[in-house]
Amino acid sequence: MSLIIREIKVKKALSKSGLPEYDYALNPYLGCQHGCVYCYARDFTSGEPATRWGEVVYVKVNLIEVLSNEVKGVRRGIVGLSTITDPYQPIESKYKLSRGALGILCDSGFHVSVQTKSALVLRDIDLLRQCGGMVDVGLTITTMRDVFKLIEPNTQAPLVRAMTIRKLARAGVKTWIFLGPIIPGINDSRLDYEPIIRLAKETNSQLIIDRFRPRKTAVGLIKSKLGVNPIPTTDWWRRTISELSQLCSSYGVNCITEEDEWRSRRRDGSILDYLHD
Ligand code: SF4
């Protein structure tokens, strides 16, 4: 399936983030080539990139110009790059919008929190190092097994993502790993997540864990494409989080759930807080 790219112009670069851990969201693209089956972002996107998720991507070609002006009059804060698209999906190698935005934001005193599934982020390692304590980079890894191909068909393999986080950590960039969504019957076994916990230990990365959040489109796709009912039950999640918690403790890894993060707005909580609710 070939990708359709449409170049658009925007009036604003930063938007108020719906995620409590960020003050702003910056999404250089609408739509995402990675086309993950479970993706929630399509529900927060409108028009063609949403209805043809993974096939059509809009590129905000004047983003850098708009952002350069906008930062002059905006209160400093934490910017999520990105929240409804992958900022380092393959077309970023051509447009370099994430690179441009990262440079402007760091230079202007914003903290940038990058989240991606792509090794392309390593292209910007020079900038990430320059940003120093004003940047952190998260790699999403849902499993280390080949089952990733079923749920993330157009992404780089988990081993490539693991190599990416190792290189970032070695370069002194603050890293974290997003282990989510964990989907019942797909990536909820110890074989899926123990190697990710070991990787978090090796790279001194915080591990943020989240379960699948049932949304109509994603549930329908997973049921029809994979023949699995992905709706989490409370018992399933308690069992899963309990095993994860034990593994995190035994490896000495700082693990938190997405709920912890929402509550604390800081990434220094503990997964155990969730179990003690
Ligand atoms: S990489 Fe993220 S934004 Fe892109 S399709 Fe996958 S889950 Fe959605």
Short mmCIF file of C-alpha atoms and ligand atoms in Angstrom, two decimals:
data_model
loop_
_atom_site.label_atom_id
_atom_site.label_comp_id
_atom_site.label_asym_id
_atom_site.label_seq_id
_atom_site.Cartn_x
_atom_site.Cartn_y
_atom_site.Cartn_z
CA MET A 1 0.00 0.00 0.00
CA SER A 2 1.57 3.29 -1.03
CA LEU A 3 1.45 6.32 1.23
CA ILE A 4 -0.44 9.46 0.20
CA ILE A 5 1.25 12.62 1.47
CA ARG A 6 -0.56 15.96 1.48
CA GLU A 7 1.20 19.16 2.41
CA ILE A 8 -0.88 21.58 4.45
CA LYS A 9 -0.34 24.95 6.15
CA VAL A 10 -1.29 25.61 9.75
CA LYS A 11 -1.91 28.72 11.83
CA LYS A 12 -0.77 27.22 15.14
CA ALA A 13 2.04 24.87 16.06
CA LEU A 14 1.52 24.20 19.78
CA SER A 15 -1.80 23.03 21.17
CA LYS A 16 -2.91 22.53 24.73
CA SER A 17 -2.24 18.91 25.60
CA GLY A 18 -5.06 16.61 26.68
CA LEU A 19 -2.44 14.56 28.55
CA PRO A 20 -1.83 15.83 32.07
CA GLU A 21 1.90 15.16 31.93
CA TYR A 22 2.36 17.75 29.17
CA ASP A 23 1.52 21.44 28.92
CA TYR A 24 1.55 21.41 25.13
CA ALA A 25 1.37 18.96 22.28
CA LEU A 26 3.25 19.43 19.05
CA ASN A 27 2.28 17.17 16.16
CA PRO A 28 4.19 17.88 12.92
CA TYR A 29 2.03 15.39 11.04
CA LEU A 30 -1.62 14.38 10.98
CA GLY A 31 -1.91 10.63 10.60
CA CYS A 32 0.85 8.08 11.03
CA GLN A 33 2.53 5.74 8.57
CA HIS A 34 3.06 3.17 11.29
CA GLY A 35 -0.62 2.25 11.21
CA CYS A 36 -0.69 0.35 14.50
CA VAL A 37 -3.84 -1.73 14.89
CA TYR A 38 -4.48 -0.57 18.46
CA CYS A 39 -3.76 3.12 17.81
CA TYR A 40 -5.93 5.58 19.75
CA ALA A 41 -4.59 8.60 17.87
CA ARG A 42 -6.97 8.12 14.97
CA ASP A 43 -9.84 8.92 17.38
CA PHE A 44 -8.24 12.29 18.06
CA THR A 45 -7.58 13.07 14.41
CA SER A 46 -10.10 14.36 11.92
CA GLY A 47 -10.65 13.97 8.20
CA GLU A 48 -8.84 11.80 5.71
CA PRO A 49 -5.80 10.93 7.86
CA ALA A 50 -8.22 9.42 10.41
CA THR A 51 -10.50 7.57 8.00
CA ARG A 52 -7.50 6.26 6.04
CA TRP A 53 -5.21 5.71 9.02
CA GLY A 54 -1.73 4.63 7.96
CA GLU A 55 -2.43 5.41 4.28
CA VAL A 56 -2.73 9.21 4.31
CA VAL A 57 -0.48 11.62 6.20
CA TYR A 58 -0.78 15.40 6.22
CA VAL A 59 2.48 17.31 6.60
CA LYS A 60 2.41 20.74 8.28
CA VAL A 61 4.96 22.28 5.95
CA ASN A 62 5.01 25.75 7.57
CA LEU A 63 5.26 24.38 11.13
CA ILE A 64 8.77 25.65 11.81
CA GLU A 65 7.99 29.20 10.70
CA VAL A 66 4.80 29.27 12.80
CA LEU A 67 6.52 27.77 15.84
CA SER A 68 9.41 30.27 15.66
CA ASN A 69 6.93 33.13 16.07
CA GLU A 70 4.64 31.37 18.52
CA VAL A 71 7.32 30.57 21.12
CA LYS A 72 7.98 34.28 21.64
CA GLY A 73 4.64 34.79 23.33
CA VAL A 74 3.91 31.48 25.06
CA ARG A 75 4.52 30.48 28.70
CA ARG A 76 7.33 27.91 29.00
CA GLY A 77 6.36 24.33 29.79
CA ILE A 78 6.63 20.68 28.79
CA VAL A 79 5.92 19.83 25.15
CA GLY A 80 4.93 16.32 24.07
CA LEU A 81 6.48 15.54 20.67
CA SER A 82 4.21 13.96 19.59
CA THR A 83 0.88 12.94 21.04
CA ILE A 84 -1.21 11.83 18.05
CA THR A 85 1.43 10.82 15.52
CA ASP A 86 4.94 9.39 15.52
CA PRO A 87 7.34 12.33 15.15
CA TYR A 88 10.00 10.06 13.63
CA GLN A 89 7.85 8.10 11.17
CA PRO A 90 9.70 7.56 7.86
CA ILE A 91 8.58 10.82 6.14
CA GLU A 92 10.38 12.78 8.87
CA SER A 93 13.63 11.83 7.11
CA LYS A 94 12.51 14.09 4.25
CA TYR A 95 10.65 16.93 6.03
CA LYS A 96 12.78 17.23 9.20
CA LEU A 97 9.94 18.98 11.04
CA SER A 98 10.55 17.19 14.34
CA ARG A 99 14.22 18.10 14.16
CA GLY A 100 13.39 21.74 13.44
CA ALA A 101 10.83 21.92 16.25
CA LEU A 102 13.16 20.26 18.74
CA GLY A 103 15.86 22.84 18.08
CA ILE A 104 13.51 25.82 18.46
CA LEU A 105 11.84 24.49 21.60
CA CYS A 106 15.08 23.66 23.42
CA ASP A 107 16.65 26.97 22.46
CA SER A 108 13.56 28.76 23.78
CA GLY A 109 13.55 27.07 27.17
CA PHE A 110 10.81 24.45 26.70
CA HIS A 111 11.23 20.92 27.98
CA VAL A 112 10.58 18.44 25.17
CA SER A 113 9.38 14.91 25.76
CA VAL A 114 9.80 12.79 22.63
CA GLN A 115 7.97 9.52 22.10
CA THR A 116 8.59 7.30 19.10
CA LYS A 117 9.00 3.76 17.80
CA SER A 118 11.72 4.70 15.32
CA ALA A 119 15.50 4.64 15.18
CA LEU A 120 15.31 7.79 13.06
CA VAL A 121 15.45 9.73 16.34
CA LEU A 122 19.17 8.86 16.40
CA ARG A 123 19.68 11.23 13.46
CA ASP A 124 19.04 14.06 15.95
CA ILE A 125 21.33 12.81 18.68
CA ASP A 126 23.47 15.94 18.30
CA LEU A 127 20.50 18.16 19.13
CA LEU A 128 19.27 15.88 21.90
CA ARG A 129 22.67 16.13 23.57
CA GLN A 130 22.67 19.89 23.20
CA CYS A 131 19.24 20.08 24.86
CA GLY A 132 20.73 18.30 27.89
CA GLY A 133 18.29 18.17 30.80
CA MET A 134 15.56 19.84 28.73
CA VAL A 135 14.72 16.69 26.80
CA ASP A 136 13.75 13.09 27.40
CA VAL A 137 13.12 10.38 24.83
CA GLY A 138 10.72 7.47 25.19
CA LEU A 139 10.68 4.41 22.95
CA THR A 140 7.46 2.43 22.80
CA ILE A 141 8.07 -1.31 22.95
CA THR A 142 5.01 -3.52 23.35
CA THR A 143 6.76 -6.89 23.13
CA MET A 144 10.14 -8.28 22.12
CA ARG A 145 8.46 -11.14 20.24
CA ASP A 146 7.56 -11.32 16.54
CA VAL A 147 3.91 -10.84 17.50
CA PHE A 148 4.63 -7.11 17.13
CA LYS A 149 4.15 -7.59 13.37
CA LEU A 150 0.47 -8.30 13.96
CA ILE A 151 -0.20 -5.12 15.90
CA GLU A 152 2.44 -2.70 14.56
CA PRO A 153 2.77 -3.80 10.92
CA ASN A 154 4.79 -0.86 9.58
CA THR A 155 7.17 -0.22 12.46
CA GLN A 156 10.78 -1.13 13.03
CA ALA A 157 11.42 -4.33 14.96
CA PRO A 158 11.65 -4.22 18.77
CA LEU A 159 15.34 -5.15 18.54
CA VAL A 160 15.95 -1.97 16.51
CA ARG A 161 14.08 0.07 19.13
CA ALA A 162 16.16 -1.59 21.86
CA MET A 163 19.36 -0.66 20.00
CA THR A 164 18.04 2.89 19.71
CA ILE A 165 17.43 3.30 23.40
CA ARG A 166 20.86 1.85 24.19
CA LYS A 167 22.53 4.39 21.91
CA LEU A 168 20.55 7.28 23.38
CA ALA A 169 21.35 6.22 26.94
CA ARG A 170 25.03 5.84 26.09
CA ALA A 171 24.98 9.36 24.66
CA GLY A 172 23.70 10.67 28.00
CA VAL A 173 20.12 11.37 26.84
CA LYS A 174 17.44 10.76 29.48
CA THR A 175 15.41 7.76 28.30
CA TRP A 176 12.22 5.95 29.20
CA ILE A 177 10.31 3.03 27.76
CA PHE A 178 6.58 2.91 27.20
CA LEU A 179 5.37 -0.68 27.58
CA GLY A 180 1.87 -0.38 26.23
CA PRO A 181 -0.71 -1.03 25.37
CA ILE A 182 -0.68 -4.50 26.90
CA ILE A 183 -3.48 -6.34 25.13
CA PRO A 184 -5.07 -9.48 26.59
CA GLY A 185 -4.10 -12.55 24.59
CA ILE A 186 -1.57 -10.68 22.43
CA ASN A 187 1.38 -9.32 24.43
CA ASP A 188 0.52 -10.14 28.04
CA SER A 189 3.00 -12.91 28.83
CA ARG A 190 6.25 -12.82 30.72
CA LEU A 191 8.00 -13.62 27.42
CA ASP A 192 6.67 -10.32 26.07
CA TYR A 193 7.70 -8.05 28.89
CA GLU A 194 10.58 -9.51 30.89
CA PRO A 195 13.16 -8.63 28.18
CA ILE A 196 11.76 -5.07 28.15
CA ILE A 197 12.20 -4.79 31.91
CA ARG A 198 15.79 -6.02 31.50
CA LEU A 199 16.34 -3.37 28.82
CA ALA A 200 14.98 -0.69 31.15
CA LYS A 201 17.46 -1.84 33.80
CA GLU A 202 20.37 -1.88 31.37
CA THR A 203 19.63 1.64 30.09
CA ASN A 204 18.52 3.10 33.42
CA SER A 205 15.18 3.98 31.84
CA GLN A 206 11.95 4.41 33.67
CA LEU A 207 9.28 1.98 32.48
CA ILE A 208 5.76 3.31 31.97
CA ILE A 209 3.19 0.54 31.74
CA ASP A 210 -0.31 0.76 30.35
CA ARG A 211 -3.11 -1.61 29.51
CA PHE A 212 -5.17 -1.51 26.35
CA ARG A 213 -7.88 1.15 26.54
CA PRO A 214 -10.87 -0.18 24.62
CA ARG A 215 -11.97 2.17 21.88
CA LYS A 216 -14.53 1.16 19.33
CA THR A 217 -12.35 1.31 16.21
CA ALA A 218 -9.35 -0.43 17.77
CA VAL A 219 -11.49 -3.14 19.40
CA GLY A 220 -13.21 -3.83 16.07
CA LEU A 221 -9.90 -4.03 14.18
CA ILE A 222 -8.25 -6.34 16.71
CA LYS A 223 -11.28 -8.64 16.76
CA SER A 224 -11.56 -8.81 12.98
CA LYS A 225 -7.85 -8.97 12.11
CA LEU A 226 -6.51 -11.01 14.99
CA GLY A 227 -9.56 -12.92 16.22
CA VAL A 228 -8.93 -11.88 19.82
CA ASN A 229 -11.24 -10.14 22.28
CA PRO A 230 -8.92 -7.37 23.56
CA ILE A 231 -11.15 -5.95 26.28
CA PRO A 232 -9.24 -6.08 29.59
CA THR A 233 -10.96 -7.37 32.71
CA THR A 234 -10.10 -6.20 36.20
CA ASP A 235 -8.87 -9.69 37.20
CA TRP A 236 -6.66 -9.97 34.13
CA TRP A 237 -5.09 -6.60 34.78
CA ARG A 238 -4.50 -7.30 38.48
CA ARG A 239 -2.74 -10.57 37.60
CA THR A 240 -0.70 -8.94 34.85
CA ILE A 241 0.32 -5.89 36.86
CA SER A 242 1.13 -8.07 39.85
CA GLU A 243 3.62 -10.13 37.80
CA LEU A 244 5.03 -6.97 36.22
CA SER A 245 5.43 -5.41 39.64
CA GLN A 246 7.32 -8.43 40.97
CA LEU A 247 9.63 -8.44 37.97
CA CYS A 248 10.26 -4.70 38.26
CA SER A 249 11.14 -5.15 41.95
CA SER A 250 13.42 -8.09 41.30
CA TYR A 251 15.30 -6.27 38.52
CA GLY A 252 15.34 -3.00 40.47
CA VAL A 253 13.55 -1.07 37.73
CA ASN A 254 11.51 2.06 38.34
CA CYS A 255 8.12 1.09 36.89
CA ILE A 256 4.97 3.18 36.96
CA THR A 257 1.58 2.80 35.39
CA GLU A 258 -0.02 5.40 33.20
CA GLU A 259 -2.48 5.98 36.08
CA ASP A 260 0.42 6.80 38.42
CA GLU A 261 1.68 9.28 35.92
CA TRP A 262 -1.69 10.93 35.50
CA ARG A 263 -1.99 11.27 39.23
CA SER A 264 1.47 12.56 39.96
CA ARG A 265 2.25 14.48 36.74
CA ARG A 266 5.78 13.40 37.48
CA ARG A 267 7.59 10.24 36.51
CA ASP A 268 8.76 9.34 40.00
CA GLY A 269 5.85 7.28 41.34
CA SER A 270 5.79 3.56 41.92
CA ILE A 271 3.86 0.76 40.33
CA LEU A 272 3.11 -0.46 43.85
CA ASP A 273 0.93 2.59 44.44
CA TYR A 274 -1.47 1.21 41.90
CA LEU A 275 -1.70 -2.17 43.61
CA HIS A 276 -2.37 -0.54 46.97
CA ASP A 277 -5.36 1.44 45.71
S1 SF4 B 1 3.20 4.86 16.11
FE1 SF4 B 1 1.78 5.72 17.60
S2 SF4 B 1 0.61 7.26 16.49
FE2 SF4 B 1 1.61 5.95 14.99
S3 SF4 B 1 0.06 4.43 14.47
FE3 SF4 B 1 1.38 3.57 16.08
S4 SF4 B 1 0.34 4.06 18.02
FE4 SF4 B 1 -0.55 5.37 16.41
#
